[in-house]
């Protein structure tokens, strides 16, 4: 294992981590997210968010084998302009 692989592993969010994310797209199942570290995630049951909305979320399942991480919506920051 080289240093680049180690860096990628330490930069990824894991289960229980809290982070900011932006909604990139959505469908009937939920919203697709771009996390603040560049990682991709999916939030189930929140398909009513607008593209570009900034949210605060908690990772409920880490990314495995090229699949997206799964996140839980905690707060919609765009409503309050609190996210930078």
CSV table of C-alpha atoms in Angstrom, one decimal:
chain,number,residue,atom,x,y,z
A,1,UNK,CA,0.0,0.0,0.0
A,2,UNK,CA,1.5,3.4,-1.0
A,3,UNK,CA,1.2,6.8,0.7
A,4,UNK,CA,-1.5,8.0,-1.8
A,5,UNK,CA,-3.8,5.1,-0.9
A,6,UNK,CA,-3.3,5.9,2.8
A,7,UNK,CA,-4.1,9.5,2.3
A,8,UNK,CA,-7.3,8.7,0.5
A,9,UNK,CA,-8.4,6.4,3.3
A,10,UNK,CA,-7.8,9.0,6.0
A,11,UNK,CA,-9.5,11.8,4.0
A,12,UNK,CA,-12.8,9.8,3.6
A,13,UNK,CA,-15.6,10.2,6.0
A,14,UNK,CA,-16.6,7.0,7.9
A,15,UNK,CA,-19.7,6.0,9.8
A,16,UNK,CA,-20.6,8.5,12.5
A,17,UNK,CA,-18.7,11.5,11.0
A,18,UNK,CA,-20.6,14.7,10.5
A,19,UNK,CA,-20.0,17.0,7.5
A,20,UNK,CA,-21.3,19.6,5.1
A,21,UNK,CA,-22.6,18.5,1.7
A,22,UNK,CA,-24.2,20.0,-1.4
A,23,UNK,CA,-27.1,18.4,-3.3
A,24,UNK,CA,-26.0,17.5,-6.8
A,25,UNK,CA,-29.1,15.7,-8.1
A,26,UNK,CA,-32.1,13.9,-6.8
A,27,UNK,CA,-34.7,11.2,-7.7
A,28,UNK,CA,-37.7,9.6,-6.0
A,29,UNK,CA,-35.5,7.6,-3.6
A,30,UNK,CA,-33.4,10.5,-2.3
A,31,UNK,CA,-30.7,13.0,-3.0
A,32,UNK,CA,-27.2,12.6,-4.3
A,33,UNK,CA,-24.6,14.6,-2.4
A,34,UNK,CA,-21.1,16.0,-2.9
A,35,UNK,CA,-19.5,16.0,0.6
A,36,UNK,CA,-17.2,18.9,1.6
A,37,UNK,CA,-14.1,16.7,1.1
A,38,UNK,CA,-15.1,15.7,-2.5
A,39,UNK,CA,-16.5,12.3,-1.6
A,40,UNK,CA,-19.9,11.2,-3.0
A,41,UNK,CA,-22.8,10.2,-0.9
A,42,UNK,CA,-26.6,9.4,-1.0
A,43,UNK,CA,-29.3,10.5,1.4
A,44,UNK,CA,-32.4,8.3,1.4
A,45,UNK,CA,-35.9,9.9,1.6
A,46,UNK,CA,-34.9,13.5,1.0
A,47,UNK,CA,-35.6,13.8,-2.7
A,48,UNK,CA,-37.4,17.1,-2.2
A,49,UNK,CA,-34.2,19.2,-1.8
A,50,UNK,CA,-33.2,21.6,-4.5
A,51,UNK,CA,-30.0,21.1,-6.4
A,52,UNK,CA,-27.3,23.2,-4.9
A,53,UNK,CA,-28.8,23.1,-1.4
A,54,UNK,CA,-26.2,23.0,1.4
A,55,UNK,CA,-26.9,20.6,4.2
A,56,UNK,CA,-25.3,19.2,7.4
A,57,UNK,CA,-25.3,15.4,7.4
A,58,UNK,CA,-24.1,12.4,9.3
A,59,UNK,CA,-22.5,9.4,7.5
A,60,UNK,CA,-24.5,6.2,8.3
A,61,UNK,CA,-22.6,3.9,6.0
A,62,UNK,CA,-19.1,4.3,4.8
A,63,UNK,CA,-18.2,4.1,1.1
A,64,UNK,CA,-17.2,0.6,0.1
A,65,UNK,CA,-16.0,-0.9,-3.2
A,66,UNK,CA,-16.7,2.2,-5.2
A,67,UNK,CA,-20.2,2.7,-3.9
A,68,UNK,CA,-21.3,6.0,-2.5
A,69,UNK,CA,-21.4,6.6,1.3
A,70,UNK,CA,-24.9,6.8,2.8
A,71,UNK,CA,-25.8,9.9,4.8
A,72,UNK,CA,-28.6,11.1,7.1
A,73,UNK,CA,-29.8,14.7,6.7
A,74,UNK,CA,-29.4,16.6,9.9
A,75,UNK,CA,-30.0,20.2,8.9
A,76,UNK,CA,-30.6,22.3,5.7
A,77,UNK,CA,-28.1,25.1,5.9
A,78,UNK,CA,-29.3,27.0,2.8
A,79,UNK,CA,-32.4,28.1,4.7
A,80,UNK,CA,-30.3,30.1,7.1
A,81,UNK,CA,-27.2,30.8,5.0
A,82,UNK,CA,-25.1,29.4,7.8
A,83,UNK,CA,-22.8,27.2,5.7
A,84,UNK,CA,-19.7,28.8,4.2
